[in-house]
mmCIF file of C-alpha atoms in Angstrom:
data_model
loop_
_atom_site.group_PDB
_atom_site.id
_atom_site.type_symbol
_atom_site.label_atom_id
_atom_site.label_comp_id
_atom_site.label_asym_id
_atom_site.label_seq_id
_atom_site.Cartn_x
_atom_site.Cartn_y
_atom_site.Cartn_z
ATOM 1 C CA MET A 1 65.273 56.807 146.756
ATOM 2 C CA SER A 2 68.252 59.039 146.018
ATOM 3 C CA CYS A 3 70.696 57.276 143.707
ATOM 4 C CA GLY A 4 74.428 57.468 144.230
ATOM 5 C CA LYS A 5 77.198 57.260 141.689
ATOM 6 C CA ILE A 6 79.435 54.588 140.170
ATOM 7 C CA SER A 7 82.948 55.322 138.971
ATOM 8 C CA ILE A 8 84.268 52.525 136.738
ATOM 9 C CA VAL A 9 87.982 52.915 137.269
ATOM 10 C CA GLY A 10 90.958 51.664 135.302
ATOM 11 C CA ILE A 11 93.904 51.491 137.703
ATOM 12 C CA GLY A 12 96.563 50.804 135.076
ATOM 13 C CA PRO A 13 98.962 47.864 135.317
ATOM 14 C CA GLY A 14 99.206 47.940 139.110
ATOM 15 C CA ASN A 15 101.990 50.384 139.860
ATOM 16 C CA PHE A 16 100.792 53.532 141.646
ATOM 17 C CA LEU A 17 103.072 55.623 139.426
ATOM 18 C CA ASP A 18 101.021 54.460 136.435
ATOM 19 C CA MET A 19 97.633 55.293 137.968
ATOM 20 C CA THR A 20 96.055 58.585 136.928
ATOM 21 C CA GLU A 21 95.271 61.261 139.480
ATOM 22 C CA ARG A 22 91.622 61.073 138.446
ATOM 23 C CA ALA A 23 91.552 57.340 139.199
ATOM 24 C CA LYS A 24 93.116 57.867 142.632
ATOM 25 C CA ASN A 25 90.641 60.618 143.459
ATOM 26 C CA ALA A 26 87.672 58.443 142.466
ATOM 27 C CA ILE A 27 88.880 55.576 144.641
ATOM 28 C CA GLU A 28 89.655 57.789 147.620
ATOM 29 C CA SER A 29 86.272 59.549 147.455
ATOM 30 C CA ALA A 30 84.259 56.334 147.097
ATOM 31 C CA GLU A 31 82.570 54.727 150.070
ATOM 32 C CA ILE A 32 82.460 51.258 148.501
ATOM 33 C CA ILE A 33 85.129 49.580 146.387
ATOM 34 C CA SER A 34 84.229 46.647 144.148
ATOM 35 C CA GLY A 35 86.659 44.442 142.274
ATOM 36 C CA TYR A 36 88.427 41.177 141.575
ATOM 37 C CA LYS A 37 90.437 40.184 144.655
ATOM 38 C CA THR A 38 93.775 40.048 142.838
ATOM 39 C CA TYR A 39 93.373 43.595 141.523
ATOM 40 C CA LEU A 40 92.222 45.005 144.855
ATOM 41 C CA LYS A 41 95.409 43.719 146.472
ATOM 42 C CA LEU A 42 97.387 45.952 144.108
ATOM 43 C CA ILE A 43 95.801 49.075 145.605
ATOM 44 C CA GLU A 44 95.035 47.922 149.144
ATOM 45 C CA LYS A 45 97.013 50.748 150.756
ATOM 46 C CA ILE A 46 94.421 53.302 149.571
ATOM 47 C CA LEU A 47 91.417 51.149 150.520
ATOM 48 C CA VAL A 48 91.681 51.548 154.286
ATOM 49 C CA GLY A 49 88.284 52.276 155.824
ATOM 50 C CA LYS A 50 86.327 51.408 152.688
ATOM 51 C CA LYS A 51 83.591 48.826 152.386
ATOM 52 C CA ILE A 52 84.971 46.180 150.023
ATOM 53 C CA ILE A 53 83.070 43.994 147.565
ATOM 54 C CA ALA A 54 85.696 41.461 146.474
ATOM 55 C CA THR A 55 84.952 38.413 144.327
ATOM 56 C CA GLU A 56 86.890 35.829 142.374
ATOM 57 C CA MET A 57 87.320 35.636 138.613
ATOM 58 C CA MET A 58 84.187 34.539 136.700
ATOM 59 C CA GLN A 59 81.904 36.442 139.091
ATOM 60 C CA GLU A 60 81.816 39.680 137.127
ATOM 61 C CA VAL A 61 78.039 39.718 136.562
ATOM 62 C CA GLU A 62 77.313 39.242 140.254
ATOM 63 C CA ARG A 63 79.846 41.954 141.149
ATOM 64 C CA ALA A 64 78.319 44.401 138.687
ATOM 65 C CA LYS A 65 74.788 43.828 140.019
ATOM 66 C CA ILE A 66 75.867 44.266 143.646
ATOM 67 C CA SER A 67 77.773 47.442 142.777
ATOM 68 C CA VAL A 68 74.812 48.951 140.943
ATOM 69 C CA ASP A 69 72.459 48.034 143.805
ATOM 70 C CA GLU A 70 74.751 49.808 146.278
ATOM 71 C CA ALA A 71 74.802 52.913 144.095
ATOM 72 C CA ARG A 72 71.021 52.834 143.801
ATOM 73 C CA LYS A 73 70.884 53.020 147.601
ATOM 74 C CA GLY A 74 72.813 56.289 147.482
ATOM 75 C CA SER A 75 76.426 55.171 147.901
ATOM 76 C CA LYS A 76 79.472 56.322 145.959
ATOM 77 C CA VAL A 77 80.942 53.162 144.433
ATOM 78 C CA ALA A 78 84.222 52.593 142.593
ATOM 79 C CA VAL A 79 84.330 49.491 140.397
ATOM 80 C CA ILE A 80 87.950 48.531 139.779
ATOM 81 C CA SER A 81 89.513 47.104 136.627
ATOM 82 C CA SER A 82 93.191 46.611 136.015
ATOM 83 C CA GLY A 83 94.520 48.393 132.949
ATOM 84 C CA ASP A 84 91.703 50.310 131.281
ATOM 85 C CA ALA A 85 88.144 49.560 132.398
ATOM 86 C CA GLY A 86 86.920 49.828 128.814
ATOM 87 C CA VAL A 87 89.426 47.320 127.386
ATOM 88 C CA TYR A 88 88.365 43.812 128.462
ATOM 89 C CA GLY A 89 87.358 45.430 131.760
ATOM 90 C CA MET A 90 84.155 46.077 133.712
ATOM 91 C CA ALA A 91 82.922 49.203 131.931
ATOM 92 C CA GLY A 92 80.615 47.550 129.400
ATOM 93 C CA LEU A 93 79.014 45.167 131.871
ATOM 94 C CA VAL A 94 78.380 47.833 134.515
ATOM 95 C CA ILE A 95 76.947 50.313 131.999
ATOM 96 C CA GLU A 96 74.663 47.647 130.507
ATOM 97 C CA THR A 97 73.466 46.730 134.007
ATOM 98 C CA ILE A 98 72.652 50.369 134.737
ATOM 99 C CA LEU A 99 70.947 51.096 131.420
ATOM 100 C CA ASN A 100 68.738 48.010 131.740
ATOM 101 C CA LEU A 101 67.114 49.629 134.787
ATOM 102 C CA PRO A 102 64.146 52.009 134.533
ATOM 103 C CA GLU A 103 65.557 55.466 133.906
ATOM 104 C CA GLU A 104 64.397 56.786 137.264
ATOM 105 C CA ASN A 105 66.403 54.052 139.044
ATOM 106 C CA GLN A 106 69.662 54.521 137.153
ATOM 107 C CA PRO A 107 72.582 55.806 139.226
ATOM 108 C CA GLU A 108 74.971 58.312 137.721
ATOM 109 C CA PHE A 109 78.127 56.738 136.306
ATOM 110 C CA GLU A 110 81.472 57.671 134.813
ATOM 111 C CA VAL A 111 84.277 55.684 133.184
ATOM 112 C CA ILE A 112 87.808 56.639 134.189
ATOM 113 C CA ALA A 113 90.461 55.580 131.709
ATOM 114 C CA GLY A 114 93.640 53.784 132.716
ATOM 115 C CA ILE A 115 96.816 52.605 131.033
ATOM 116 C CA SER A 116 95.915 49.377 129.241
ATOM 117 C CA ALA A 117 98.248 46.382 129.209
ATOM 118 C CA VAL A 118 98.921 46.904 125.516
ATOM 119 C CA ASN A 119 100.213 50.432 126.163
ATOM 120 C CA SER A 120 102.243 49.455 129.196
ATOM 121 C CA ALA A 121 103.808 46.452 127.467
ATOM 122 C CA ALA A 122 104.552 48.450 124.317
ATOM 123 C CA ALA A 123 106.424 51.089 126.314
ATOM 124 C CA ILE A 124 108.537 48.385 127.964
ATOM 125 C CA LEU A 125 109.325 46.791 124.592
ATOM 126 C CA GLY A 126 110.208 50.090 122.917
ATOM 127 C CA ALA A 127 107.983 51.432 120.136
ATOM 128 C CA PRO A 128 106.183 48.473 118.525
ATOM 129 C CA LEU A 129 102.800 50.203 118.106
ATOM 130 C CA MET A 130 103.907 53.104 115.935
ATOM 131 C CA HIS A 131 101.663 51.942 113.096
ATOM 132 C CA ASP A 132 98.230 50.309 112.824
ATOM 133 C CA PHE A 133 97.636 47.488 115.265
ATOM 134 C CA ALA A 134 94.958 45.037 116.395
ATOM 135 C CA VAL A 135 94.218 43.847 119.916
ATOM 136 C CA ILE A 136 92.804 40.324 120.240
ATOM 137 C CA SER A 137 91.982 38.262 123.325
ATOM 138 C CA LEU A 138 92.645 34.526 123.049
ATOM 139 C CA SER A 139 90.184 33.712 125.829
ATOM 140 C CA ASP A 140 87.294 31.722 124.362
ATOM 141 C CA LEU A 141 85.129 31.821 127.491
ATOM 142 C CA LEU A 142 82.887 34.518 126.024
ATOM 143 C CA THR A 143 83.859 34.448 122.334
ATOM 144 C CA ASP A 144 83.685 31.490 119.966
ATOM 145 C CA TRP A 145 87.158 30.165 119.123
ATOM 146 C CA ASP A 146 86.465 30.022 115.377
ATOM 147 C CA LEU A 147 85.641 33.736 115.459
ATOM 148 C CA ILE A 148 88.862 34.495 117.327
ATOM 149 C CA LYS A 149 90.869 32.574 114.724
ATOM 150 C CA LYS A 150 89.101 34.502 111.956
ATOM 151 C CA ARG A 151 90.066 37.793 113.584
ATOM 152 C CA VAL A 152 93.691 36.660 113.924
ATOM 153 C CA LYS A 153 93.787 35.671 110.255
ATOM 154 C CA CYS A 154 92.278 38.975 109.111
ATOM 155 C CA ALA A 155 94.732 40.968 111.215
ATOM 156 C CA ALA A 156 97.609 38.890 109.865
ATOM 157 C CA GLU A 157 96.474 39.398 106.267
ATOM 158 C CA GLY A 158 96.225 43.139 106.890
ATOM 159 C CA ASP A 159 99.800 43.262 108.224
ATOM 160 C CA PHE A 160 98.675 44.725 111.538
ATOM 161 C CA VAL A 161 100.930 44.584 114.564
ATOM 162 C CA ILE A 162 98.960 42.204 116.814
ATOM 163 C CA ALA A 163 98.681 42.354 120.597
ATOM 164 C CA LEU A 164 97.381 39.195 122.274
ATOM 165 C CA TYR A 165 95.586 39.465 125.604
ATOM 166 C CA ASN A 166 94.907 36.362 127.733
ATOM 167 C CA PRO A 167 97.371 34.375 125.623
ATOM 168 C CA LYS A 168 97.613 31.220 127.713
ATOM 169 C CA SER A 169 96.303 29.616 130.896
ATOM 170 C CA ARG A 170 96.607 26.254 132.594
ATOM 171 C CA ARG A 171 93.377 25.151 130.942
ATOM 172 C CA ARG A 172 93.941 26.834 127.606
ATOM 173 C CA VAL A 173 97.345 25.915 126.179
ATOM 174 C CA LYS A 174 96.568 25.075 122.537
ATOM 175 C CA ASN A 175 94.981 28.349 121.420
ATOM 176 C CA ILE A 176 98.234 30.244 121.141
ATOM 177 C CA GLU A 177 99.781 27.333 119.239
ATOM 178 C CA GLU A 178 96.987 27.579 116.657
ATOM 179 C CA VAL A 179 97.519 31.321 116.455
ATOM 180 C CA GLN A 180 101.212 30.826 115.748
ATOM 181 C CA LYS A 181 100.363 28.496 112.852
ATOM 182 C CA ILE A 182 97.950 31.045 111.374
ATOM 183 C CA LEU A 183 100.485 33.859 111.649
ATOM 184 C CA LEU A 184 103.259 31.824 110.059
ATOM 185 C CA GLU A 185 101.112 31.587 106.933
ATOM 186 C CA PHE A 186 101.425 35.370 106.514
ATOM 187 C CA ARG A 187 104.584 36.431 108.353
ATOM 188 C CA GLU A 188 108.239 35.528 108.195
ATOM 189 C CA LYS A 189 109.406 33.154 110.923
ATOM 190 C CA ASN A 190 111.911 35.757 112.180
ATOM 191 C CA THR A 191 109.158 38.363 112.776
ATOM 192 C CA PRO A 192 109.847 39.968 116.190
ATOM 193 C CA VAL A 193 107.605 38.921 119.062
ATOM 194 C CA GLY A 194 107.684 40.663 122.429
ATOM 195 C CA ILE A 195 106.392 39.087 125.639
ATOM 196 C CA VAL A 196 105.824 41.228 128.735
ATOM 197 C CA THR A 197 104.640 39.557 131.928
ATOM 198 C CA ASN A 198 103.383 41.508 134.965
ATOM 199 C CA ALA A 199 103.906 44.833 133.220
ATOM 200 C CA GLY A 200 104.453 47.668 135.661
ATOM 201 C CA ARG A 201 104.704 45.380 138.695
ATOM 202 C CA ALA A 202 107.625 44.351 140.864
ATOM 203 C CA ASP A 203 108.153 41.046 139.011
ATOM 204 C CA GLU A 204 107.936 42.530 135.525
ATOM 205 C CA LYS A 205 109.607 40.443 132.820
ATOM 206 C CA LYS A 206 110.416 41.324 129.213
ATOM 207 C CA ILE A 207 111.440 38.904 126.474
ATOM 208 C CA ILE A 208 111.971 39.522 122.768
ATOM 209 C CA SER A 209 111.816 36.431 120.580
ATOM 210 C CA THR A 210 110.637 35.515 117.086
ATOM 211 C CA LEU A 211 107.420 34.162 115.627
ATOM 212 C CA GLU A 212 109.111 30.815 115.094
ATOM 213 C CA ASN A 213 110.455 30.458 118.648
ATOM 214 C CA PHE A 214 108.331 32.509 121.051
ATOM 215 C CA LEU A 215 106.276 29.546 122.304
ATOM 216 C CA SER A 216 109.353 28.175 124.048
ATOM 217 C CA GLU A 217 109.203 31.158 126.432
ATOM 218 C CA GLU A 218 107.103 31.339 129.595
ATOM 219 C CA ILE A 219 103.674 32.782 128.794
ATOM 220 C CA ASN A 220 100.706 33.012 131.178
ATOM 221 C CA MET A 221 97.540 35.009 131.863
ATOM 222 C CA PHE A 222 99.603 37.923 133.177
ATOM 223 C CA SER A 223 101.516 38.121 129.883
ATOM 224 C CA LEU A 224 100.860 40.266 126.847
ATOM 225 C CA VAL A 225 102.262 38.967 123.563
ATOM 226 C CA LEU A 226 102.986 41.508 120.860
ATOM 227 C CA ILE A 227 103.684 40.321 117.308
ATOM 228 C CA GLY A 228 105.358 42.754 114.917
ATOM 229 C CA ASN A 229 104.284 43.473 111.359
ATOM 230 C CA SER A 230 106.399 43.042 108.219
ATOM 231 C CA LYS A 231 108.422 46.190 109.006
ATOM 232 C CA THR A 232 108.992 45.693 112.737
ATOM 233 C CA PHE A 233 112.617 45.251 113.722
ATOM 234 C CA VAL A 234 114.709 44.768 116.864
ATOM 235 C CA LYS A 235 117.677 46.927 117.826
ATOM 236 C CA ASN A 236 119.518 46.924 121.158
ATOM 237 C CA ASN A 237 116.791 44.665 122.580
ATOM 238 C CA PHE A 238 113.955 47.048 121.690
ATOM 239 C CA MET A 239 111.135 46.446 119.220
ATOM 240 C CA ILE A 240 110.422 49.246 116.753
ATOM 241 C CA THR A 241 107.698 49.449 114.129
ATOM 242 C CA PRO A 242 108.556 52.302 111.726
ATOM 243 C CA ARG A 243 105.853 54.878 111.137
ATOM 244 C CA GLY A 244 107.312 55.760 107.748
ATOM 245 C CA TYR A 245 109.038 59.053 108.510
ATOM 246 C CA GLU A 246 112.397 57.959 107.105
ATOM 247 C CA GLU A 247 110.940 57.000 103.736
ATOM 248 C CA LYS A 248 108.987 60.251 103.446
ATOM 249 C CA TYR A 249 111.307 62.866 104.895
ATOM 250 C CA PHE A 250 114.880 61.552 104.774
#
């Protein structure tokens, strides 16, 4: 059997202007497109004539196996992730699925980078990631909650700017409240907090609040919450984390 190829593609936040040319080319040249239904809708205008493997959330393992099987049959497959496929995306799962096969049955694969939510949200907020930062998902479906809290505490102690993925859902409303309590042990209550929802999409929303008050704002699974460090400040409704140039050169 002649194996095909899988391209694991990060499409960015969902706006075609934010999708790389390499990602577009991989999608357009693929015969089969695999992805979460919500993300496929974002790029449906370039999927005409393709065979589509669309599943709901929580069916990632099944989708990866089907995609790999199609590639093993000789097809060119594009597996879609929003943002970057290697940041809470499908890249790891698909690669593991491939590498668990006998070497002679492994299809060729490539990972195509995309603009992650943290980068897109940071650009909308201004320049909050100019110094060291940590990215933490608050979803405890695959990671123990005590471990997540430990990571939050360590990042807070280290004075990292902290970006929170999957901050809140209808089922999971208390996690972000616990995170706020942890952060308030190490940060001033007026620390800037930026919230970007649906970054790069038509209904994009940006809010800048404080560590003390940000939970009163609307936050959902399409939001990214970005907490400043001890030096982050707000000016003209933009968040800025100084890199240190002024202290060194001016």
